[in-house]
Amino acid sequence: MTALKNDRFLRALLKQPVDVTPVWMMRQAGRYLPEYRASRAKAGDFMSLCMNPAFACEVTLQPLERYPLDAAILFSDILTVPDAMGLGLYFETGEGPRFRKTVTTLADIEALPIPDPQKDLGYVMDAVSTIRRELNGRVPLIGFAGSPWTLATYMVEGGSSKDFRKSKAMLYDNPHAMHLLLDKLAQSVTAYLNGQILAGAQAVQIFDSWGGSLSAAAYQEFSLAYMRKIVNGLIREHDGRKVPVILFTKGGGMWLESIADAGADALGLDWTCDIGEARRRVGSKVALQGNMDPTVLYANPNAIRQEVSNILASYGSGTGHVFNLGHGITPEVDPANAGAFIEAVHEMSAKYHQ
Ligand code: CP3
């Protein structure tokens, strides 16, 4: 394998010294980039981009051509796993994800298969190896999956939801059924992430986008317990290097201590918590990733620089910080503002690493 030319993202996750704070953006390959919209038009639709390794590679690299980002993230979606379990994923323009089949009864859950990464998700494994080859050691490649709870909400609701009416009703009416579903998803996600690691992913992130919708007790039992199970089953070293694991629970700021105990190397933070305070609470155990409010990118470059400066000052000196947004970049952002953000992180962080 080609040696990594820029490994500051992996080093910061493992709390090794870095020259400047590394930065990447959730959803960095996406609709705010005109070149992404052109590739999507050429492919036909979003799923065709994901399912064709050449297209998935092309759009993964687009943000790296524009900006000096410190990591690439596989272009795919968390919902490929339920799709491979037979639910039939599709995207209605402007409506978000939908499933042809939903999961409503214990019998539906018992019938769900655990997908084989090579056979059932081979297009993702091919995308990972293609991207690694094309990156040629420029920066590390991040693989990812959804958390069992977050995937379960989409499978039970049949798509996105504001209130998680059906999935939460199942959790309280039939906890046994929900636990069986979550256990199957934990097994599926473990195999899927290990497949990505063997194909070349150099770090992995678990997106628990909807863990923050749960009560404190339900979060422990129905979300965190299954992420812990996944972390325990992951390949943690490959090709002579550690493969760091990042857990991102949106809305998880109140539970950082218990998330930090789940065995991951780093926690992703949304923008509702202060990163300095988070460091004081869990910084001896894990690295931290985040956490600028993505809507700051609608403001002018001076305001963006000020916010970057505040977050860097709040984290303070030393390694263990990967700069990111607190959630994905949105389609309406001006690409020039994303550039100002990334430049500000590198330029203003050097003094914290002397
Ligand atoms: O970060 C990256 O650049 C990697 C690519 C990535 C996508 N989805 C591409 C995508 C990643 C990491 C995801 C994760 C994902 N997908 C999550 C977890 C992260 C989060 O945002 O909380 C969730 C909940 C999904 C499910 C999903 N996929 C939704 C709800 C939507 C529609 C929302 C929207 O923005 O319209 C998608 C579609 C999707 N996934 C797009 C992209 C670039 C937009 C598709 C398009 O081009 O129209």
PDB file of N, CA, C and O and ligand atoms in Angstrom, residues 24-31 36 40 45-46 49-50 73-79 91 94-97 144 146 150 154 160 207-210 248 250 327-328 331, ligand 1:
ATOM      1  N   TRP A  24     -12.329  18.017   8.184  1.00  0.00           N
ATOM      2  CA  TRP A  24     -13.153  17.534   7.070  1.00  0.00           C
ATOM      3  C   TRP A  24     -14.577  17.934   7.382  1.00  0.00           C
ATOM      4  O   TRP A  24     -14.850  18.463   8.474  1.00  0.00           O
ATOM      5  N   MET A  25     -15.499  17.742   6.448  1.00  0.00           N
ATOM      6  CA  MET A  25     -16.893  18.156   6.670  1.00  0.00           C
ATOM      7  C   MET A  25     -17.830  16.987   6.401  1.00  0.00           C
ATOM      8  O   MET A  25     -17.710  16.335   5.351  1.00  0.00           O
ATOM      9  N   MET A  26     -18.735  16.737   7.332  1.00  0.00           N
ATOM     10  CA  MET A  26     -19.764  15.741   7.050  1.00  0.00           C
ATOM     11  C   MET A  26     -20.553  16.208   5.823  1.00  0.00           C
ATOM     12  O   MET A  26     -20.828  17.401   5.693  1.00  0.00           O
ATOM     13  N   ARG A  27     -20.866  15.261   4.930  1.00  0.00           N
ATOM     14  CA  ARG A  27     -21.526  15.538   3.644  1.00  0.00           C
ATOM     15  C   ARG A  27     -20.692  16.434   2.730  1.00  0.00           C
ATOM     16  O   ARG A  27     -21.246  17.247   1.975  1.00  0.00           O
ATOM     17  N   GLN A  28     -19.343  16.294   2.821  1.00  0.00           N
ATOM     18  CA  GLN A  28     -18.496  17.195   2.024  1.00  0.00           C
ATOM     19  C   GLN A  28     -18.659  16.987   0.520  1.00  0.00           C
ATOM     20  O   GLN A  28     -18.405  17.903  -0.266  1.00  0.00           O
ATOM     21  N   ALA A  29     -19.055  15.768   0.114  1.00  0.00           N
ATOM     22  CA  ALA A  29     -19.397  15.541  -1.296  1.00  0.00           C
ATOM     23  C   ALA A  29     -20.914  15.636  -1.382  1.00  0.00           C
ATOM     24  O   ALA A  29     -21.611  14.768  -0.879  1.00  0.00           O
ATOM     25  N   GLY A  30     -21.418  16.676  -1.995  1.00  0.00           N
ATOM     26  CA  GLY A  30     -22.873  16.812  -2.000  1.00  0.00           C
ATOM     27  C   GLY A  30     -23.363  17.985  -2.836  1.00  0.00           C
ATOM     28  O   GLY A  30     -22.590  18.609  -3.567  1.00  0.00           O
ATOM     29  N   ARG A  31     -24.649  18.269  -2.642  1.00  0.00           N
ATOM     30  CA  ARG A  31     -25.352  19.165  -3.561  1.00  0.00           C
ATOM     31  C   ARG A  31     -24.887  20.608  -3.562  1.00  0.00           C
ATOM     32  O   ARG A  31     -25.214  21.352  -4.484  1.00  0.00           O
ATOM     33  N   TYR A  36     -20.760  18.162  -8.214  1.00  0.00           N
ATOM     34  CA  TYR A  36     -21.535  17.010  -7.718  1.00  0.00           C
ATOM     35  C   TYR A  36     -22.873  16.929  -8.461  1.00  0.00           C
ATOM     36  O   TYR A  36     -23.276  15.857  -8.919  1.00  0.00           O
ATOM     37  N   ARG A  40     -24.239  13.820 -10.683  1.00  0.00           N
ATOM     38  CA  ARG A  40     -25.516  13.168 -10.385  1.00  0.00           C
ATOM     39  C   ARG A  40     -26.414  13.161 -11.617  1.00  0.00           C
ATOM     40  O   ARG A  40     -27.081  12.172 -11.899  1.00  0.00           O
ATOM     41  N   ASP A  45     -29.356   9.428 -11.038  1.00  0.00           N
ATOM     42  CA  ASP A  45     -29.892   9.761  -9.709  1.00  0.00           C
ATOM     43  C   ASP A  45     -28.881   9.413  -8.621  1.00  0.00           C
ATOM     44  O   ASP A  45     -27.807   8.880  -8.907  1.00  0.00           O
ATOM     45  N   PHE A  46     -29.248   9.713  -7.384  1.00  0.00           N
ATOM     46  CA  PHE A  46     -28.333   9.535  -6.252  1.00  0.00           C
ATOM     47  C   PHE A  46     -27.900   8.079  -6.079  1.00  0.00           C
ATOM     48  O   PHE A  46     -26.710   7.794  -5.902  1.00  0.00           O
ATOM     49  N   LEU A  49     -25.233   6.933  -8.383  1.00  0.00           N
ATOM     50  CA  LEU A  49     -23.890   7.392  -7.987  1.00  0.00           C
ATOM     51  C   LEU A  49     -23.284   6.417  -6.984  1.00  0.00           C
ATOM     52  O   LEU A  49     -22.124   6.043  -7.072  1.00  0.00           O
ATOM     53  N   CYS A  50     -24.125   6.004  -6.000  1.00  0.00           N
ATOM     54  CA  CYS A  50     -23.629   5.116  -4.929  1.00  0.00           C
ATOM     55  C   CYS A  50     -23.266   3.737  -5.483  1.00  0.00           C
ATOM     56  O   CYS A  50     -22.322   3.110  -5.015  1.00  0.00           O
ATOM     57  N   ILE A  73     -14.246  10.975   2.664  1.00  0.00           N
ATOM     58  CA  ILE A  73     -15.238  10.026   3.194  1.00  0.00           C
ATOM     59  C   ILE A  73     -15.908   9.342   2.019  1.00  0.00           C
ATOM     60  O   ILE A  73     -16.290   9.994   1.037  1.00  0.00           O
ATOM     61  N   LEU A  74     -15.975   8.033   2.142  1.00  0.00           N
ATOM     62  CA  LEU A  74     -16.654   7.196   1.152  1.00  0.00           C
ATOM     63  C   LEU A  74     -17.985   7.831   0.757  1.00  0.00           C
ATOM     64  O   LEU A  74     -18.767   8.224   1.622  1.00  0.00           O
ATOM     65  N   PHE A  75     -18.254   7.921  -0.541  1.00  0.00           N
ATOM     66  CA  PHE A  75     -19.567   8.402  -0.968  1.00  0.00           C
ATOM     67  C   PHE A  75     -20.516   7.214  -1.034  1.00  0.00           C
ATOM     68  O   PHE A  75     -20.345   6.302  -1.846  1.00  0.00           O
ATOM     69  N   SER A  76     -21.512   7.232  -0.156  1.00  0.00           N
ATOM     70  CA  SER A  76     -22.502   6.157  -0.097  1.00  0.00           C
ATOM     71  C   SER A  76     -23.640   6.664   0.764  1.00  0.00           C
ATOM     72  O   SER A  76     -23.839   7.876   0.861  1.00  0.00           O
ATOM     73  N   ASP A  77     -24.380   5.784   1.384  1.00  0.00           N
ATOM     74  CA  ASP A  77     -25.428   6.199   2.306  1.00  0.00           C
ATOM     75  C   ASP A  77     -25.563   5.167   3.408  1.00  0.00           C
ATOM     76  O   ASP A  77     -25.233   3.999   3.204  1.00  0.00           O
ATOM     77  N   ILE A  78     -26.073   5.597   4.577  1.00  0.00           N
ATOM     78  CA  ILE A  78     -26.269   4.626   5.661  1.00  0.00           C
ATOM     79  C   ILE A  78     -27.359   3.605   5.310  1.00  0.00           C
ATOM     80  O   ILE A  78     -27.383   2.528   5.870  1.00  0.00           O
ATOM     81  N   LEU A  79     -28.249   3.963   4.391  1.00  0.00           N
ATOM     82  CA  LEU A  79     -29.412   3.097   4.131  1.00  0.00           C
ATOM     83  C   LEU A  79     -29.128   1.969   3.140  1.00  0.00           C
ATOM     84  O   LEU A  79     -30.032   1.197   2.789  1.00  0.00           O
ATOM     85  N   PHE A  91     -35.193   6.894  -3.687  1.00  0.00           N
ATOM     86  CA  PHE A  91     -35.254   8.308  -3.331  1.00  0.00           C
ATOM     87  C   PHE A  91     -36.219   9.005  -4.272  1.00  0.00           C
ATOM     88  O   PHE A  91     -36.050   8.955  -5.482  1.00  0.00           O
ATOM     89  N   GLY A  94     -36.575  15.361  -3.856  1.00  0.00           N
ATOM     90  CA  GLY A  94     -37.053  16.339  -2.887  1.00  0.00           C
ATOM     91  C   GLY A  94     -37.770  15.740  -1.682  1.00  0.00           C
ATOM     92  O   GLY A  94     -38.236  16.465  -0.810  1.00  0.00           O
ATOM     93  N   GLU A  95     -37.875  14.427  -1.597  1.00  0.00           N
ATOM     94  CA  GLU A  95     -38.645  13.807  -0.512  1.00  0.00           C
ATOM     95  C   GLU A  95     -37.797  12.999   0.455  1.00  0.00           C
ATOM     96  O   GLU A  95     -38.320  12.496   1.439  1.00  0.00           O
ATOM     97  N   GLY A  96     -36.506  12.817   0.126  1.00  0.00           N
ATOM     98  CA  GLY A  96     -35.688  11.994   1.004  1.00  0.00           C
ATOM     99  C   GLY A  96     -35.899  10.507   0.747  1.00  0.00           C
ATOM    100  O   GLY A  96     -36.577  10.126  -0.199  1.00  0.00           O
ATOM    101  N   PRO A  97     -35.298   9.672   1.601  1.00  0.00           N
ATOM    102  CA  PRO A  97     -35.310   8.223   1.356  1.00  0.00           C
ATOM    103  C   PRO A  97     -36.651   7.558   1.658  1.00  0.00           C
ATOM    104  O   PRO A  97     -37.385   8.014   2.527  1.00  0.00           O
ATOM    105  N   PHE A 144     -18.032   4.354   6.749  1.00  0.00           N
ATOM    106  CA  PHE A 144     -19.077   4.693   7.724  1.00  0.00           C
ATOM    107  C   PHE A 144     -20.266   3.753   7.614  1.00  0.00           C
ATOM    108  O   PHE A 144     -20.428   3.021   6.635  1.00  0.00           O
ATOM    109  N   GLY A 146     -24.605   3.554   9.545  1.00  0.00           N
ATOM    110  CA  GLY A 146     -25.565   4.117  10.489  1.00  0.00           C
ATOM    111  C   GLY A 146     -25.573   3.288  11.762  1.00  0.00           C
ATOM    112  O   GLY A 146     -25.209   2.109  11.764  1.00  0.00           O
ATOM    113  N   THR A 150     -30.615   4.310  14.543  1.00  0.00           N
ATOM    114  CA  THR A 150     -30.926   5.229  13.437  1.00  0.00           C
ATOM    115  C   THR A 150     -31.443   4.452  12.221  1.00  0.00           C
ATOM    116  O   THR A 150     -32.440   4.848  11.596  1.00  0.00           O
ATOM    117  N   TYR A 154     -35.612   4.303  10.230  1.00  0.00           N
ATOM    118  CA  TYR A 154     -35.985   4.358   8.801  1.00  0.00           C
ATOM    119  C   TYR A 154     -36.722   3.092   8.370  1.00  0.00           C
ATOM    120  O   TYR A 154     -37.656   3.145   7.557  1.00  0.00           O
ATOM    121  N   SER A 160     -37.966   8.979   6.327  1.00  0.00           N
ATOM    122  CA  SER A 160     -37.667   9.969   7.362  1.00  0.00           C
ATOM    123  C   SER A 160     -38.907  10.225   8.203  1.00  0.00           C
ATOM    124  O   SER A 160     -40.030   9.981   7.754  1.00  0.00           O
ATOM    125  N   PHE A 207     -22.781   6.812  12.406  1.00  0.00           N
ATOM    126  CA  PHE A 207     -23.698   7.952  12.466  1.00  0.00           C
ATOM    127  C   PHE A 207     -24.955   7.547  13.241  1.00  0.00           C
ATOM    128  O   PHE A 207     -25.778   6.785  12.745  1.00  0.00           O
ATOM    129  N   ASP A 208     -25.081   8.102  14.465  1.00  0.00           N
ATOM    130  CA  ASP A 208     -26.296   7.870  15.253  1.00  0.00           C
ATOM    131  C   ASP A 208     -27.118   9.164  15.189  1.00  0.00           C
ATOM    132  O   ASP A 208     -27.222   9.901  16.168  1.00  0.00           O
ATOM    133  N   SER A 209     -27.668   9.409  14.030  1.00  0.00           N
ATOM    134  CA  SER A 209     -28.309  10.706  13.779  1.00  0.00           C
ATOM    135  C   SER A 209     -29.524  10.933  14.672  1.00  0.00           C
ATOM    136  O   SER A 209     -29.856  12.070  14.969  1.00  0.00           O
ATOM    137  N   TRP A 210     -30.182   9.844  15.084  1.00  0.00           N
ATOM    138  CA  TRP A 210     -31.438  10.005  15.838  1.00  0.00           C
ATOM    139  C   TRP A 210     -31.379   9.468  17.259  1.00  0.00           C
ATOM    140  O   TRP A 210     -32.403   9.354  17.925  1.00  0.00           O
ATOM    141  N   PHE A 248     -20.730   9.188  16.514  1.00  0.00           N
ATOM    142  CA  PHE A 248     -21.392  10.502  16.437  1.00  0.00           C
ATOM    143  C   PHE A 248     -22.875  10.333  16.752  1.00  0.00           C
ATOM    144  O   PHE A 248     -23.640   9.833  15.935  1.00  0.00           O
ATOM    145  N   LYS A 250     -25.947  12.573  17.273  1.00  0.00           N
ATOM    146  CA  LYS A 250     -26.471  13.934  17.230  1.00  0.00           C
ATOM    147  C   LYS A 250     -27.435  14.090  18.407  1.00  0.00           C
ATOM    148  O   LYS A 250     -28.297  13.243  18.621  1.00  0.00           O
ATOM    149  N   HIS A 327     -22.967  18.919  12.068  1.00  0.00           N
ATOM    150  CA  HIS A 327     -23.797  18.016  11.258  1.00  0.00           C
ATOM    151  C   HIS A 327     -23.440  18.314   9.813  1.00  0.00           C
ATOM    152  O   HIS A 327     -22.532  19.105   9.557  1.00  0.00           O
ATOM    153  N   GLY A 328     -24.127  17.674   8.860  1.00  0.00           N
ATOM    154  CA  GLY A 328     -23.719  17.804   7.465  1.00  0.00           C
ATOM    155  C   GLY A 328     -23.858  19.211   6.903  1.00  0.00           C
ATOM    156  O   GLY A 328     -24.737  19.976   7.304  1.00  0.00           O
ATOM    157  N   PRO A 331     -27.199  21.989   1.277  1.00  0.00           N
ATOM    158  CA  PRO A 331     -27.106  22.233  -0.169  1.00  0.00           C
ATOM    159  C   PRO A 331     -27.002  23.704  -0.568  1.00  0.00           C
ATOM    160  O   PRO A 331     -26.459  24.009  -1.621  1.00  0.00           O
TER     161      PRO A 331
HETATM  162  O1  CP3 B   1     -20.381  12.798   4.240  1.00  0.00           O
HETATM  163  C1  CP3 B   1     -20.259  12.450   3.031  1.00  0.00           C
HETATM  164  O2  CP3 B   1     -19.852  13.213   2.141  1.00  0.00           O
HETATM  165  C2  CP3 B   1     -20.521  10.985   2.699  1.00  0.00           C
HETATM  166  C3  CP3 B   1     -21.769  10.674   2.125  1.00  0.00           C
HETATM  167  C4  CP3 B   1     -23.000  10.494   2.994  1.00  0.00           C
HETATM  168  C5  CP3 B   1     -24.298  10.620   2.447  1.00  0.00           C
HETATM  169  N1  CP3 B   1     -25.198  10.242   3.390  1.00  0.00           N
HETATM  170  C6  CP3 B   1     -24.596  11.038   1.076  1.00  0.00           C
HETATM  171  C7  CP3 B   1     -25.936  11.555   0.769  1.00  0.00           C
HETATM  172  C8  CP3 B   1     -23.145  10.105   4.332  1.00  0.00           C
HETATM  173  C9  CP3 B   1     -22.086   9.888   5.405  1.00  0.00           C
HETATM  174  C10 CP3 B   1     -24.551   9.937   4.567  1.00  0.00           C
HETATM  175  C11 CP3 B   1     -25.101   9.471   5.849  1.00  0.00           C
HETATM  176  C12 CP3 B   1     -26.556   9.527   6.069  1.00  0.00           C
HETATM  177  N2  CP3 B   1     -27.564   9.234   5.201  1.00  0.00           N
HETATM  178  C13 CP3 B   1     -27.157   9.803   7.325  1.00  0.00           C
HETATM  179  C14 CP3 B   1     -26.404  10.052   8.600  1.00  0.00           C
HETATM  180  C15 CP3 B   1     -25.815  11.399   8.652  1.00  0.00           C
HETATM  181  C16 CP3 B   1     -26.779  12.499   8.976  1.00  0.00           C
HETATM  182  O3  CP3 B   1     -26.957  13.348   8.087  1.00  0.00           O
HETATM  183  O4  CP3 B   1     -27.301  12.507  10.080  1.00  0.00           O
HETATM  184  C17 CP3 B   1     -28.553   9.726   7.155  1.00  0.00           C
HETATM  185  C18 CP3 B   1     -29.596   9.985   8.227  1.00  0.00           C
HETATM  186  C19 CP3 B   1     -28.799   9.355   5.808  1.00  0.00           C
HETATM  187  C20 CP3 B   1     -30.112   9.081   5.154  1.00  0.00           C
HETATM  188  C21 CP3 B   1     -30.348  10.025   4.056  1.00  0.00           C
HETATM  189  N3  CP3 B   1     -29.684  10.018   2.845  1.00  0.00           N
HETATM  190  C22 CP3 B   1     -31.259  11.108   4.034  1.00  0.00           C
HETATM  191  C23 CP3 B   1     -32.184  11.482   5.172  1.00  0.00           C
HETATM  192  C24 CP3 B   1     -31.120  11.716   2.775  1.00  0.00           C
HETATM  193  C25 CP3 B   1     -31.921  12.840   2.213  1.00  0.00           C
HETATM  194  C26 CP3 B   1     -31.586  14.095   2.941  1.00  0.00           C
HETATM  195  C27 CP3 B   1     -31.193  15.173   2.003  1.00  0.00           C
HETATM  196  O5  CP3 B   1     -30.202  15.839   2.296  1.00  0.00           O
HETATM  197  O6  CP3 B   1     -31.906  15.347   0.998  1.00  0.00           O
HETATM  198  C28 CP3 B   1     -30.107  11.048   2.070  1.00  0.00           C
HETATM  199  C29 CP3 B   1     -29.612  11.382   0.713  1.00  0.00           C
HETATM  200  C30 CP3 B   1     -28.169  11.716   0.582  1.00  0.00           C
HETATM  201  N4  CP3 B   1     -27.141  11.013   1.148  1.00  0.00           N
HETATM  202  C31 CP3 B   1     -27.611  12.760  -0.206  1.00  0.00           C
HETATM  203  C32 CP3 B   1     -26.218  12.657  -0.118  1.00  0.00           C
HETATM  204  C33 CP3 B   1     -25.178  13.503  -0.807  1.00  0.00           C
HETATM  205  C34 CP3 B   1     -28.392  13.759  -1.049  1.00  0.00           C
HETATM  206  C35 CP3 B   1     -28.834  12.997  -2.265  1.00  0.00           C
HETATM  207  C36 CP3 B   1     -28.977  13.868  -3.476  1.00  0.00           C
HETATM  208  O7  CP3 B   1     -27.985  14.057  -4.189  1.00  0.00           O
HETATM  209  O8  CP3 B   1     -30.098  14.323  -3.712  1.00  0.00           O
END
